[in-house]
Short mmCIF file of C-alpha atoms in Angstrom, two decimals:
data_model
loop_
_atom_site.label_atom_id
_atom_site.label_comp_id
_atom_site.label_asym_id
_atom_site.label_seq_id
_atom_site.Cartn_x
_atom_site.Cartn_y
_atom_site.Cartn_z
CA MET A 1 0.00 0.00 0.00
CA LYS A 2 1.36 3.38 -1.02
CA ARG A 3 1.64 6.12 1.59
CA PRO A 4 0.83 9.81 1.02
CA PHE A 5 3.82 11.57 -0.55
CA GLU A 6 3.87 14.01 2.37
CA GLU A 7 5.04 11.12 4.58
CA ILE A 8 7.80 10.30 2.09
CA VAL A 9 9.06 13.89 2.23
CA ALA A 10 8.94 13.94 6.03
CA GLU A 11 10.68 10.60 6.41
CA HIS A 12 13.34 10.81 3.70
CA GLY A 13 13.66 14.52 2.93
CA PRO A 14 16.37 15.21 5.54
CA THR A 15 18.53 12.26 4.45
CA VAL A 16 18.27 13.20 0.78
CA LEU A 17 19.21 16.79 1.61
CA ARG A 18 22.35 15.57 3.42
CA VAL A 19 23.17 13.33 0.44
CA CYS A 20 22.78 16.24 -1.99
CA ARG A 21 24.96 18.47 0.17
CA ALA A 22 27.68 15.85 0.52
CA VAL A 23 27.75 15.00 -3.19
CA LEU A 24 27.73 18.63 -4.30
CA ALA A 25 30.08 19.63 -1.47
CA ARG A 26 28.05 22.68 -0.57
CA PRO A 27 25.40 23.52 1.97
CA ASP A 28 23.13 25.20 -0.58
CA ALA A 29 22.28 22.04 -2.50
CA ASP A 30 18.62 23.09 -2.56
CA ASP A 31 18.28 22.78 -6.34
CA ALA A 32 19.29 19.13 -6.29
CA TRP A 33 16.85 18.38 -3.48
CA SER A 34 13.98 20.27 -5.13
CA GLU A 35 14.51 18.64 -8.51
CA THR A 36 14.79 15.23 -6.88
CA PHE A 37 11.52 15.50 -4.99
CA LEU A 38 9.60 17.07 -7.86
CA ALA A 39 10.74 14.21 -10.14
CA ALA A 40 9.90 11.72 -7.40
CA LEU A 41 6.42 13.21 -6.93
CA ARG A 42 5.84 12.88 -10.68
CA ALA A 43 6.90 9.22 -10.79
CA TYR A 44 5.56 8.17 -7.37
CA PRO A 45 2.17 6.74 -8.48
CA ASP A 46 3.97 4.29 -10.79
CA LEU A 47 6.55 3.18 -8.24
CA ALA A 48 6.21 -0.46 -7.17
CA ASP A 49 4.52 -0.72 -3.78
CA ASN A 50 7.37 -2.77 -2.32
CA ALA A 51 10.16 -0.55 -3.67
CA ASN A 52 12.93 0.64 -1.36
CA ILE A 53 11.91 4.29 -1.28
CA GLU A 54 15.14 5.71 0.10
CA ALA A 55 17.26 3.87 -2.50
CA TRP A 56 14.89 5.09 -5.20
CA LEU A 57 15.18 8.70 -3.99
CA VAL A 58 18.97 8.47 -3.74
CA THR A 59 19.10 7.18 -7.32
CA ILE A 60 17.14 10.20 -8.51
CA ALA A 61 19.28 12.54 -6.38
CA HIS A 62 22.42 10.94 -7.85
CA ARG A 63 21.30 11.80 -11.39
CA LYS A 64 20.16 15.31 -10.48
CA ALA A 65 23.46 15.99 -8.70
CA ILE A 66 25.46 14.77 -11.71
CA ASP A 67 23.46 17.12 -13.95
CA LEU A 68 24.22 20.01 -11.61
CA LEU A 69 27.91 19.12 -11.30
CA ARG A 70 28.19 19.02 -15.10
CA ALA A 71 26.42 22.34 -15.43
CA GLU A 72 28.71 23.85 -12.81
CA SER A 73 31.88 22.57 -14.43
CA ARG A 74 30.67 23.88 -17.79
CA ARG A 75 29.91 27.26 -16.33
CA ALA A 76 33.14 28.01 -14.61
CA ALA A 77 35.90 26.96 -12.29
CA PRO A 78 35.84 23.65 -10.45
CA ILE A 79 34.09 23.61 -7.11
CA ALA A 80 35.73 26.25 -5.05
CA VAL A 81 37.88 24.92 -2.27
CA ALA A 82 37.21 27.94 -0.21
CA GLU A 83 39.63 29.35 2.30
CA THR A 84 36.97 30.04 4.85
CA ARG A 85 38.97 29.66 7.99
CA SER A 86 39.52 32.93 9.64
CA ALA A 87 42.98 34.16 10.37
CA VAL A 88 42.44 34.04 14.09
CA GLY A 89 40.75 31.40 16.15
CA GLY A 90 39.67 28.29 14.27
CA TRP A 91 40.12 25.66 16.94
CA GLU A 92 36.71 24.30 16.05
CA PRO A 93 36.14 23.08 12.53
CA SER A 94 33.62 25.34 10.85
CA ASP A 95 31.04 24.30 8.30
CA GLY A 96 33.20 25.96 5.70
CA ASP A 97 35.98 23.51 6.52
CA LEU A 98 33.62 20.60 5.99
CA TRP A 99 32.50 21.77 2.57
CA ALA A 100 36.08 22.60 1.61
CA ALA A 101 37.23 19.15 2.71
CA LEU A 102 34.39 17.49 0.80
CA GLY A 103 35.08 19.65 -2.24
CA SER A 104 38.68 18.50 -2.33
CA LEU A 105 37.63 14.85 -2.77
CA PRO A 106 37.24 13.26 -6.19
CA THR A 107 33.56 13.10 -7.18
CA LYS A 108 33.45 9.33 -6.89
CA GLN A 109 34.68 9.41 -3.30
CA ARG A 110 32.11 12.03 -2.37
CA GLN A 111 29.38 9.94 -3.95
CA ALA A 112 30.55 6.77 -2.20
CA VAL A 113 30.69 8.58 1.16
CA ALA A 114 27.24 10.11 0.61
CA TYR A 115 25.49 6.97 -0.57
CA HIS A 116 27.02 4.65 2.00
CA HIS A 117 27.67 6.80 5.06
CA VAL A 118 24.75 9.21 4.70
CA ALA A 119 22.06 7.25 2.85
CA GLY A 120 23.13 3.92 4.32
CA LEU A 121 23.13 2.03 1.00
CA PRO A 122 25.15 -1.19 0.96
CA TYR A 123 28.33 -1.05 -1.13
CA ALA A 124 26.82 -3.23 -3.86
CA GLU A 125 24.10 -0.62 -4.40
CA VAL A 126 26.64 2.20 -4.22
CA ALA A 127 28.62 0.42 -6.95
CA ALA A 128 25.50 0.06 -9.09
CA LEU A 129 25.00 3.82 -8.87
CA VAL A 130 28.54 5.11 -9.38
CA GLY A 131 29.85 2.28 -11.58
CA GLY A 132 32.71 -0.11 -10.93
CA SER A 133 32.91 -3.02 -8.54
CA THR A 134 31.60 -3.36 -5.00
CA ASP A 135 35.19 -3.41 -3.76
CA ALA A 136 35.96 -0.22 -5.64
CA ALA A 137 32.94 1.44 -4.02
CA ARG A 138 34.08 0.29 -0.59
CA ARG A 139 37.58 1.63 -1.25
CA ALA A 140 36.25 4.94 -2.54
CA ALA A 141 34.13 5.43 0.61
CA HIS A 142 37.01 4.37 2.84
CA ASP A 143 39.51 6.66 1.11
CA GLY A 144 36.99 9.47 1.16
CA ILE A 145 36.39 9.20 4.90
CA ARG A 146 40.12 8.97 5.59
CA ALA A 147 40.81 12.09 3.55
CA LEU A 148 37.94 13.90 5.26
CA ARG A 149 39.30 12.99 8.69
CA ARG A 150 42.67 14.33 7.71
CA ARG A 151 41.50 17.55 6.09
CA TYR A 152 38.49 18.38 8.21
CA LEU A 153 39.55 17.26 11.66
CA ASN A 154 43.08 18.58 11.32
CA SER A 155 41.55 21.97 10.85
CA ALA A 156 40.08 21.45 14.32
CA THR A 157 43.13 20.24 16.18
CA VAL A 158 45.80 22.40 14.58
CA PRO A 159 45.30 26.08 15.14
CA PRO A 160 45.84 28.03 11.95
CA GLN A 161 49.05 29.91 11.53
CA LYS A 162 48.57 33.49 12.42
CA GLU A 163 49.62 35.68 9.57
CA SER A 164 51.51 38.80 10.44
CA MET B 1 25.69 1.26 9.75
CA ILE B 2 25.92 5.02 10.11
CA ASN B 3 28.35 5.87 12.86
CA PHE B 4 27.38 9.21 14.35
CA SER B 5 30.10 9.09 16.96
CA ASP B 6 32.61 9.66 14.19
CA PRO B 7 33.02 13.47 14.07
CA VAL B 8 33.32 13.54 10.28
CA LEU B 9 30.16 11.49 9.79
CA ALA B 10 28.38 13.45 12.48
CA ALA B 11 29.22 16.68 10.63
CA ILE B 12 28.01 15.31 7.28
CA ASN B 13 24.89 13.92 8.91
CA THR B 14 23.78 17.09 10.66
CA ASP B 15 20.09 17.75 10.01
CA ASP B 16 18.83 21.13 8.96
CA ALA B 17 15.19 21.49 10.00
CA GLU B 18 14.98 25.09 8.84
CA ALA B 19 16.12 24.23 5.31
CA MET B 20 13.74 21.26 5.25
CA ALA B 21 10.75 23.44 6.13
CA ARG B 22 11.66 25.91 3.40
CA LEU B 23 12.27 23.19 0.81
CA HIS B 24 9.00 21.47 1.70
CA ASP B 25 7.05 24.67 1.10
CA GLN B 26 8.87 25.31 -2.18
CA LEU B 27 8.06 21.77 -3.27
CA ALA B 28 4.36 22.33 -2.57
CA VAL B 29 4.40 25.48 -4.71
CA ALA B 30 6.37 23.83 -7.55
CA ALA B 31 4.06 20.81 -7.45
CA GLU B 32 1.04 23.08 -7.85
CA VAL B 33 2.66 24.89 -10.79
CA ASP B 34 3.51 21.57 -12.49
CA ARG B 35 0.00 20.23 -11.81
CA LEU B 36 1.40 17.38 -9.72
CA LEU B 37 -0.45 18.27 -6.53
CA ASP B 38 -3.43 15.91 -6.75
CA VAL B 39 -4.46 16.48 -3.12
CA ALA B 40 -3.46 19.49 -1.02
CA TYR B 41 -4.28 19.56 2.67
CA ARG B 42 -3.94 21.61 5.78
CA THR B 43 -5.43 21.66 9.25
CA VAL B 44 -7.32 24.46 10.98
CA ASP B 45 -8.13 24.95 14.64
CA SER B 46 -11.82 25.21 15.38
CA PRO B 47 -14.00 25.20 18.50
CA LEU B 48 -14.71 21.57 17.61
CA GLY B 49 -11.05 20.61 17.54
CA THR B 50 -8.53 20.41 14.73
CA LEU B 51 -10.14 19.96 11.35
CA LEU B 52 -8.38 18.44 8.36
CA LEU B 53 -9.20 20.13 5.04
CA ALA B 54 -8.21 18.53 1.75
CA ALA B 55 -8.74 19.77 -1.80
CA THR B 56 -8.16 18.49 -5.31
CA ASP B 57 -7.80 20.89 -8.23
CA GLN B 58 -11.60 20.58 -8.55
CA GLY B 59 -12.34 21.84 -5.07
CA LEU B 60 -12.71 20.88 -1.43
CA VAL B 61 -12.91 17.09 -1.30
CA ARG B 62 -12.70 16.19 2.41
CA VAL B 63 -13.30 17.71 5.82
CA ALA B 64 -12.39 15.49 8.77
CA TYR B 65 -12.79 15.81 12.51
CA ASP B 66 -10.00 14.68 14.84
CA ARG B 67 -11.93 11.59 15.91
CA GLU B 68 -11.68 10.22 12.37
CA ASP B 69 -7.86 10.09 12.79
CA HIS B 70 -6.27 12.42 10.23
CA ASP B 71 -3.48 9.99 9.33
CA GLN B 72 -6.07 7.41 8.38
CA VAL B 73 -8.08 9.97 6.44
CA LEU B 74 -4.98 10.96 4.45
CA GLN B 75 -4.20 7.31 3.79
CA ALA B 76 -7.75 6.83 2.52
CA LEU B 77 -7.37 9.87 0.22
CA CYS B 78 -4.11 8.34 -0.98
CA ASN B 79 -5.87 5.08 -1.82
CA GLN B 80 -9.03 6.60 -3.29
CA ILE B 81 -7.69 9.64 -5.18
CA SER B 82 -3.91 9.77 -5.56
CA PRO B 83 -0.73 9.32 -3.50
CA ARG B 84 0.43 12.74 -4.73
CA ILE B 85 -0.58 14.38 -1.46
CA LEU B 86 1.22 17.27 0.20
CA ARG B 87 0.58 19.60 3.09
CA ALA B 88 0.04 22.71 0.99
CA PRO B 89 -1.95 25.39 2.81
CA ARG B 90 -2.13 27.84 -0.06
CA ARG B 91 -4.81 25.99 -2.02
CA LEU B 92 -6.93 25.98 1.13
CA ASP B 93 -6.51 29.59 2.22
CA GLN B 94 -10.02 30.56 1.15
CA VAL B 95 -11.53 27.44 2.71
CA ALA B 96 -9.78 28.09 6.02
CA ARG B 97 -10.99 31.69 6.02
CA GLN B 98 -14.60 30.66 5.47
CA PHE B 99 -14.40 28.08 8.26
CA ALA B 100 -13.10 30.72 10.65
CA GLU B 101 -15.93 33.06 9.67
CA TYR B 102 -18.51 30.29 10.04
CA PHE B 103 -17.39 29.35 13.54
CA ALA B 104 -17.33 33.02 14.51
CA GLY B 105 -20.99 33.23 13.52
CA GLU B 106 -20.17 35.61 10.68
CA ARG B 107 -20.91 33.30 7.77
CA ARG B 108 -24.07 31.38 6.95
CA ASP B 109 -23.09 29.75 3.66
CA PHE B 110 -19.87 28.33 2.34
CA VAL B 111 -19.15 29.59 -1.15
CA LEU B 112 -16.56 27.13 -2.39
CA PRO B 113 -15.93 24.79 -5.29
CA LEU B 114 -16.69 21.29 -3.97
CA ASP B 115 -15.41 17.98 -5.29
CA PHE B 116 -17.97 15.23 -4.57
CA ARG B 117 -15.92 12.39 -6.02
CA LEU B 118 -15.89 10.52 -2.69
CA ALA B 119 -19.68 10.15 -2.67
CA HIS B 120 -21.57 8.03 -5.15
CA GLY B 121 -25.11 7.21 -6.23
CA PHE B 122 -27.84 7.74 -3.68
CA ARG B 123 -25.40 9.10 -1.09
CA ARG B 124 -24.30 11.73 -3.58
CA ALA B 125 -27.96 12.62 -4.22
CA VAL B 126 -28.58 12.99 -0.48
CA LEU B 127 -25.59 15.33 -0.12
CA GLY B 128 -26.98 17.39 -2.99
CA HIS B 129 -30.24 17.82 -1.11
CA LEU B 130 -28.52 18.67 2.19
CA GLY B 131 -27.02 21.70 0.49
CA LEU B 132 -30.58 23.06 0.16
CA ILE B 133 -31.28 23.04 3.92
CA ASN B 134 -30.68 26.58 5.04
CA TYR B 135 -28.58 27.77 7.94
CA GLY B 136 -30.49 27.55 11.19
CA HIS B 137 -33.06 25.11 9.75
CA THR B 138 -33.37 21.36 10.18
CA GLU B 139 -35.09 18.47 8.41
CA THR B 140 -35.75 14.91 9.50
CA TYR B 141 -34.11 11.87 7.93
CA ALA B 142 -37.55 10.93 6.60
CA GLU B 143 -38.02 14.35 4.99
CA VAL B 144 -34.65 14.10 3.30
CA ALA B 145 -35.53 10.60 2.04
CA ALA B 146 -38.80 11.89 0.60
CA ALA B 147 -37.06 14.89 -0.98
CA THR B 148 -34.61 12.63 -2.78
CA GLY B 149 -37.45 10.52 -4.18
CA ARG B 150 -36.97 7.45 -2.00
CA ALA B 151 -39.32 7.99 0.91
CA ARG B 152 -38.57 4.57 2.45
CA ALA B 153 -34.81 4.95 2.32
CA VAL B 154 -34.62 6.65 5.72
CA ARG B 155 -31.83 4.38 6.91
CA ALA B 156 -29.87 4.99 3.68
CA VAL B 157 -30.17 8.73 4.32
CA GLY B 158 -28.64 8.11 7.74
CA THR B 159 -25.77 6.25 6.12
CA ALA B 160 -25.26 9.03 3.59
CA CYS B 161 -25.03 11.56 6.44
CA ALA B 162 -22.71 9.32 8.45
CA THR B 163 -20.32 9.01 5.51
CA ASN B 164 -20.54 12.64 4.37
CA PRO B 165 -16.99 13.48 3.20
CA LEU B 166 -17.64 17.22 3.65
CA PRO B 167 -19.19 17.74 7.11
CA VAL B 168 -19.97 21.32 8.19
CA VAL B 169 -19.83 22.52 4.55
CA VAL B 170 -22.46 20.02 3.44
CA PRO B 171 -24.72 20.40 6.48
CA CYS B 172 -25.58 16.87 7.52
CA HIS B 173 -25.76 18.27 11.05
CA ARG B 174 -29.09 19.84 10.05
CA VAL B 175 -30.77 16.44 9.77
CA LEU B 176 -32.54 15.10 12.89
CA ARG B 177 -34.67 12.13 13.83
CA SER B 178 -38.44 12.44 13.52
CA ASP B 179 -38.78 12.29 17.31
CA GLY B 180 -36.57 15.37 17.58
CA LYS B 181 -33.53 13.51 18.81
CA LEU B 182 -30.17 14.28 17.25
CA GLY B 183 -29.60 10.94 15.55
CA GLY B 184 -25.91 10.49 14.70
CA TYR B 185 -23.03 12.65 13.55
CA ILE B 186 -19.65 11.98 12.02
CA GLY B 187 -18.10 14.52 14.42
CA GLY B 188 -19.90 13.17 17.50
CA LEU B 189 -23.22 14.28 18.99
CA GLU B 190 -21.65 17.08 21.04
CA ALA B 191 -20.32 18.60 17.83
CA LYS B 192 -23.70 18.27 16.15
CA ALA B 193 -25.43 19.96 19.08
CA ALA B 194 -22.80 22.70 19.09
CA LEU B 195 -23.27 23.45 15.38
CA LEU B 196 -27.05 23.62 15.78
CA SER B 197 -26.61 25.92 18.75
CA LEU B 198 -24.25 28.14 16.79
CA GLU B 199 -26.76 28.34 13.93
CA SER B 200 -29.59 29.29 16.25
CA GLY B 201 -27.63 32.31 17.37
CA GLY B 202 -25.47 30.87 20.11
CA THR B 203 -21.74 30.43 20.29
CA ILE B 204 -19.68 27.30 20.68
CA ASP B 205 -18.08 26.56 24.01
CA ARG B 206 -14.48 25.73 23.19
CA ASN B 207 -14.42 22.94 25.74
CA ILE B 208 -17.48 21.21 24.42
CA LEU B 209 -15.64 18.15 23.14
CA SER B 210 -13.67 17.54 26.31
CA ARG B 211 -16.73 17.21 28.53
#
């Protein structure tokens, strides 16, 4: 039995927003989320009743995010790896550090991290989305998390050099 | 599977309720523009409790009291009309305003497009007749049966009232038993009595349903 789409938005909307943000490496991933849920609303009546809704939504979000990434790379520079840390302070990692750290990862690692560690998809399903083997998906997620720990958490533990 | 004690994963998995609220509202607007919003709904507070209001693009299709369980009502709309259902207050602004005016005693008739798709056959015919019973007036189940051309279908009139998908707007509360007793009501007898009292010039005690 299909549930009202409002319940789908309430239950899966936050996860899909986090996936979009992680894949696009920016907090303003609203376009990807909006396009995903509008497309999902359109297709929802035809979705099989026993479908895995979150996996279905992540698949749509994956395609929408790729479209946006392509459009962005056509438009201009690669995703900005912003220097957002202020010259003073900075003992705590800021959101800017997180997006910068994510933005420095190869797309495939960001996708693997988002689909496995945010959406909770098993590696086999991650591989089906991003291409390549299950092992490659596992490696990409693992390497992505390791790089994030290094780049994001180091910004927390090492105070920035004060420029004079 | 998702380890939130890991600071990196915790950062990536931070929820953003404010953004979600904004994106939800934008989705409702975009869905309306793209004609994908098959059922829009909202709730309104009333002296008779929280009312669920739902509308298709044809008009108001469902009014539900709390006691009907709004989640179940939405699930029924999902099954009977379409799963493309969103909380989208805008389509129901005018409806909500007229309800507020009605409960304040400032409105005698609802002037709204209505969608009767949830009522069929004889029940639909009964609802059509109910719309002719004026504010502050009542008829008996037997009179309604006679008016719809089936004088012996008194019990079927009762069923039509009990399953009225648009209570308050389609005034099934204006139908009483021949002995003057209230009969039944989809919103409960206290609600029925309160509406009749309102329409005879009284006001509704806000605590009526909790007694």
